[in-house]
Short mmCIF file of C-alpha atoms in Angstrom, two decimals:
data_model
loop_
_atom_site.label_atom_id
_atom_site.label_comp_id
_atom_site.label_asym_id
_atom_site.label_seq_id
_atom_site.Cartn_x
_atom_site.Cartn_y
_atom_site.Cartn_z
CA MET P 960 23.02 -9.50 -4.84
CA LEU P 961 22.98 -10.45 -1.16
CA TYR P 962 22.61 -6.75 -0.23
CA VAL P 963 19.57 -6.42 -2.52
CA GLU P 964 18.02 -9.58 -1.06
CA ARG P 965 18.58 -8.24 2.45
CA LEU P 966 16.91 -4.95 1.55
CA MET P 967 13.94 -6.80 0.08
CA MET P 968 13.56 -8.83 3.28
CA SER P 969 13.85 -5.96 5.74
CA VAL P 970 10.78 -4.52 7.41
CA PHE P 971 9.69 -1.09 6.19
CA ARG P 972 8.62 0.76 9.34
CA VAL P 973 6.21 3.68 9.36
CA LEU P 974 5.63 5.76 12.48
CA HIS P 975 2.07 7.10 12.44
CA VAL P 976 1.51 10.01 14.84
CA ASP P 977 -2.14 10.91 15.43
CA ASP P 978 -4.00 11.55 18.67
CA ASP P 979 -7.29 10.30 17.17
CA GLU P 980 -7.19 6.56 17.85
CA ALA P 981 -10.00 5.74 15.38
CA ILE P 982 -8.25 7.50 12.49
CA GLY P 983 -4.97 5.96 13.52
CA ASP P 984 -6.43 2.46 13.55
CA LEU P 985 -8.08 3.00 10.16
CA LEU P 986 -4.90 4.26 8.53
CA GLU P 987 -2.73 1.57 10.09
CA THR P 988 -5.09 -1.21 9.01
CA TYR P 989 -5.43 0.17 5.48
CA LEU P 990 -1.69 0.55 4.96
CA GLU P 991 -0.77 -2.82 6.40
CA GLU P 992 -3.41 -4.59 4.29
CA SER P 993 -2.87 -2.73 1.02
CA VAL P 994 0.88 -2.41 0.66
CA ASP P 995 2.47 -4.95 -1.68
CA ARG P 996 5.21 -5.81 0.74
CA GLU P 997 5.23 -8.69 3.15
CA GLU P 998 7.45 -6.99 5.69
CA PHE P 999 5.63 -3.74 6.41
CA SER P 1000 4.88 -2.36 9.86
CA VAL P 1001 3.01 0.66 11.18
CA THR P 1002 3.87 1.78 14.71
CA PRO P 1003 1.27 4.10 16.25
CA ALA P 1004 2.03 7.02 18.54
CA ARG P 1005 -0.78 9.09 20.05
CA SER P 1006 1.44 12.06 20.98
CA VAL P 1007 4.66 13.68 19.84
CA ASP P 1008 6.34 12.67 23.11
CA GLU P 1009 5.37 9.05 22.45
CA ALA P 1010 6.63 9.37 18.86
CA GLU P 1011 10.00 10.67 20.04
CA ALA P 1012 10.28 7.74 22.46
CA VAL P 1013 9.57 5.34 19.57
CA LEU P 1014 12.26 7.04 17.47
CA ASP P 1015 14.76 6.47 20.29
CA GLU P 1016 13.91 2.74 20.31
CA ILE P 1017 13.15 1.73 16.70
CA ASP P 1018 14.70 2.52 13.34
CA ILE P 1019 11.80 4.16 11.46
CA ASP P 1020 11.80 4.53 7.66
CA CYS P 1021 9.01 7.11 7.33
CA ILE P 1022 6.89 9.33 9.60
CA VAL P 1023 3.24 10.15 8.91
CA CYS P 1024 1.96 12.82 11.28
CA ASP P 1025 -1.26 14.72 11.89
CA TYR P 1026 -1.01 18.51 12.09
CA GLN P 1027 -2.95 19.24 15.27
CA MET P 1028 -1.52 17.30 18.20
CA PRO P 1029 -1.98 17.85 21.95
CA GLY P 1030 0.39 20.60 23.10
CA THR P 1031 2.14 20.97 19.74
CA THR P 1032 1.70 20.71 15.99
CA GLY P 1033 2.94 18.33 13.36
CA LEU P 1034 5.04 21.20 11.99
CA GLU P 1035 6.79 21.69 15.32
CA PHE P 1036 7.48 17.94 15.36
CA LEU P 1037 8.76 18.18 11.77
CA HIS P 1038 11.25 20.86 12.86
CA ARG P 1039 12.51 18.56 15.64
CA ILE P 1040 12.81 15.66 13.19
CA ARG P 1041 14.73 17.79 10.71
CA ASP P 1042 17.18 18.72 13.50
CA ARG P 1043 17.69 14.98 14.21
CA ASN P 1044 17.59 13.68 10.66
CA PRO P 1045 17.23 16.10 7.75
CA ASN P 1046 16.51 13.31 5.24
CA LYS P 1047 13.88 11.23 7.10
CA PRO P 1048 10.69 11.05 4.98
CA PHE P 1049 7.95 12.98 6.81
CA ILE P 1050 4.38 13.22 5.53
CA LEU P 1051 2.01 15.73 7.10
CA PHE P 1052 -1.45 14.11 6.85
CA THR P 1053 -4.13 16.36 8.27
CA ASN P 1054 -7.68 17.69 8.36
CA LYS P 1055 -6.51 21.05 9.68
CA GLY P 1056 -4.86 22.39 6.57
CA SER P 1057 -4.52 25.68 4.80
CA ALA P 1058 -2.32 27.24 2.15
CA ASP P 1059 -0.25 28.85 4.94
CA ILE P 1060 0.30 25.51 6.71
CA ALA P 1061 1.16 23.79 3.43
CA SER P 1062 3.64 26.55 2.57
CA GLU P 1063 5.25 26.41 6.01
CA ALA P 1064 5.45 22.61 5.79
CA ILE P 1065 7.19 22.77 2.42
CA GLU P 1066 9.65 25.38 3.71
CA ALA P 1067 10.38 23.16 6.73
CA GLY P 1068 11.22 20.24 4.45
CA VAL P 1069 8.13 18.06 4.59
CA THR P 1070 8.34 15.18 2.13
CA ASP P 1071 4.65 15.42 1.31
CA TYR P 1072 1.54 17.24 2.54
CA LEU P 1073 -1.76 15.39 2.24
CA ARG P 1074 -5.25 16.34 3.35
CA LYS P 1075 -7.33 13.67 5.06
CA GLY P 1076 -10.46 12.92 3.10
CA GLY P 1077 -13.81 11.34 3.70
CA GLY P 1078 -13.09 8.16 1.78
CA PRO P 1079 -10.43 5.59 1.12
CA GLU P 1080 -9.01 7.51 -1.84
CA GLN P 1081 -6.83 9.69 0.44
CA TYR P 1082 -5.45 6.58 2.09
CA GLU P 1083 -4.61 5.31 -1.39
CA VAL P 1084 -2.74 8.56 -2.12
CA LEU P 1085 -0.88 8.13 1.15
CA ARG P 1086 -0.03 4.51 0.34
CA VAL P 1087 1.75 5.48 -2.88
CA SER P 1088 3.54 8.51 -1.40
#
C-alpha cells in the first residue's frame, strides 16, 4: 500500500524536445493544465544536445520529440535513446511526417507517432498517449 501511495505522489516528468519555442510553450501549457494528475511536469529542451543534458540530470518518464531538429532528427535522437534505455516511452510528435518516417520510427521502437495538427485535438490525442 505504501508503495502505491508513493507512486501516486511522485511527479510524472515529460521531456518535450522542440526547437519551436511557441509550439513548445503551447504543448507544455496544455499538458500541464489538462492532465488529471497533480504532480505532472513538462521540461522543455530546444535541442537534442539540451535534451541529453536534461536526461543526465533528471529522471524522465516520457520523451515527446519533434522530428526536424537543428543538426539532427527526432529519429536520430530516438536511436540514441534506445541505446541508453530501450524501454523509455518516446513519442515522435511532428509536422514533418510521411509514411516512410512513420515506418522508420516504428522500426526504431517509437512508442507512438503523432502528427501535429491545427487545433487542440492533436494535443488531446497526445495527452492520452
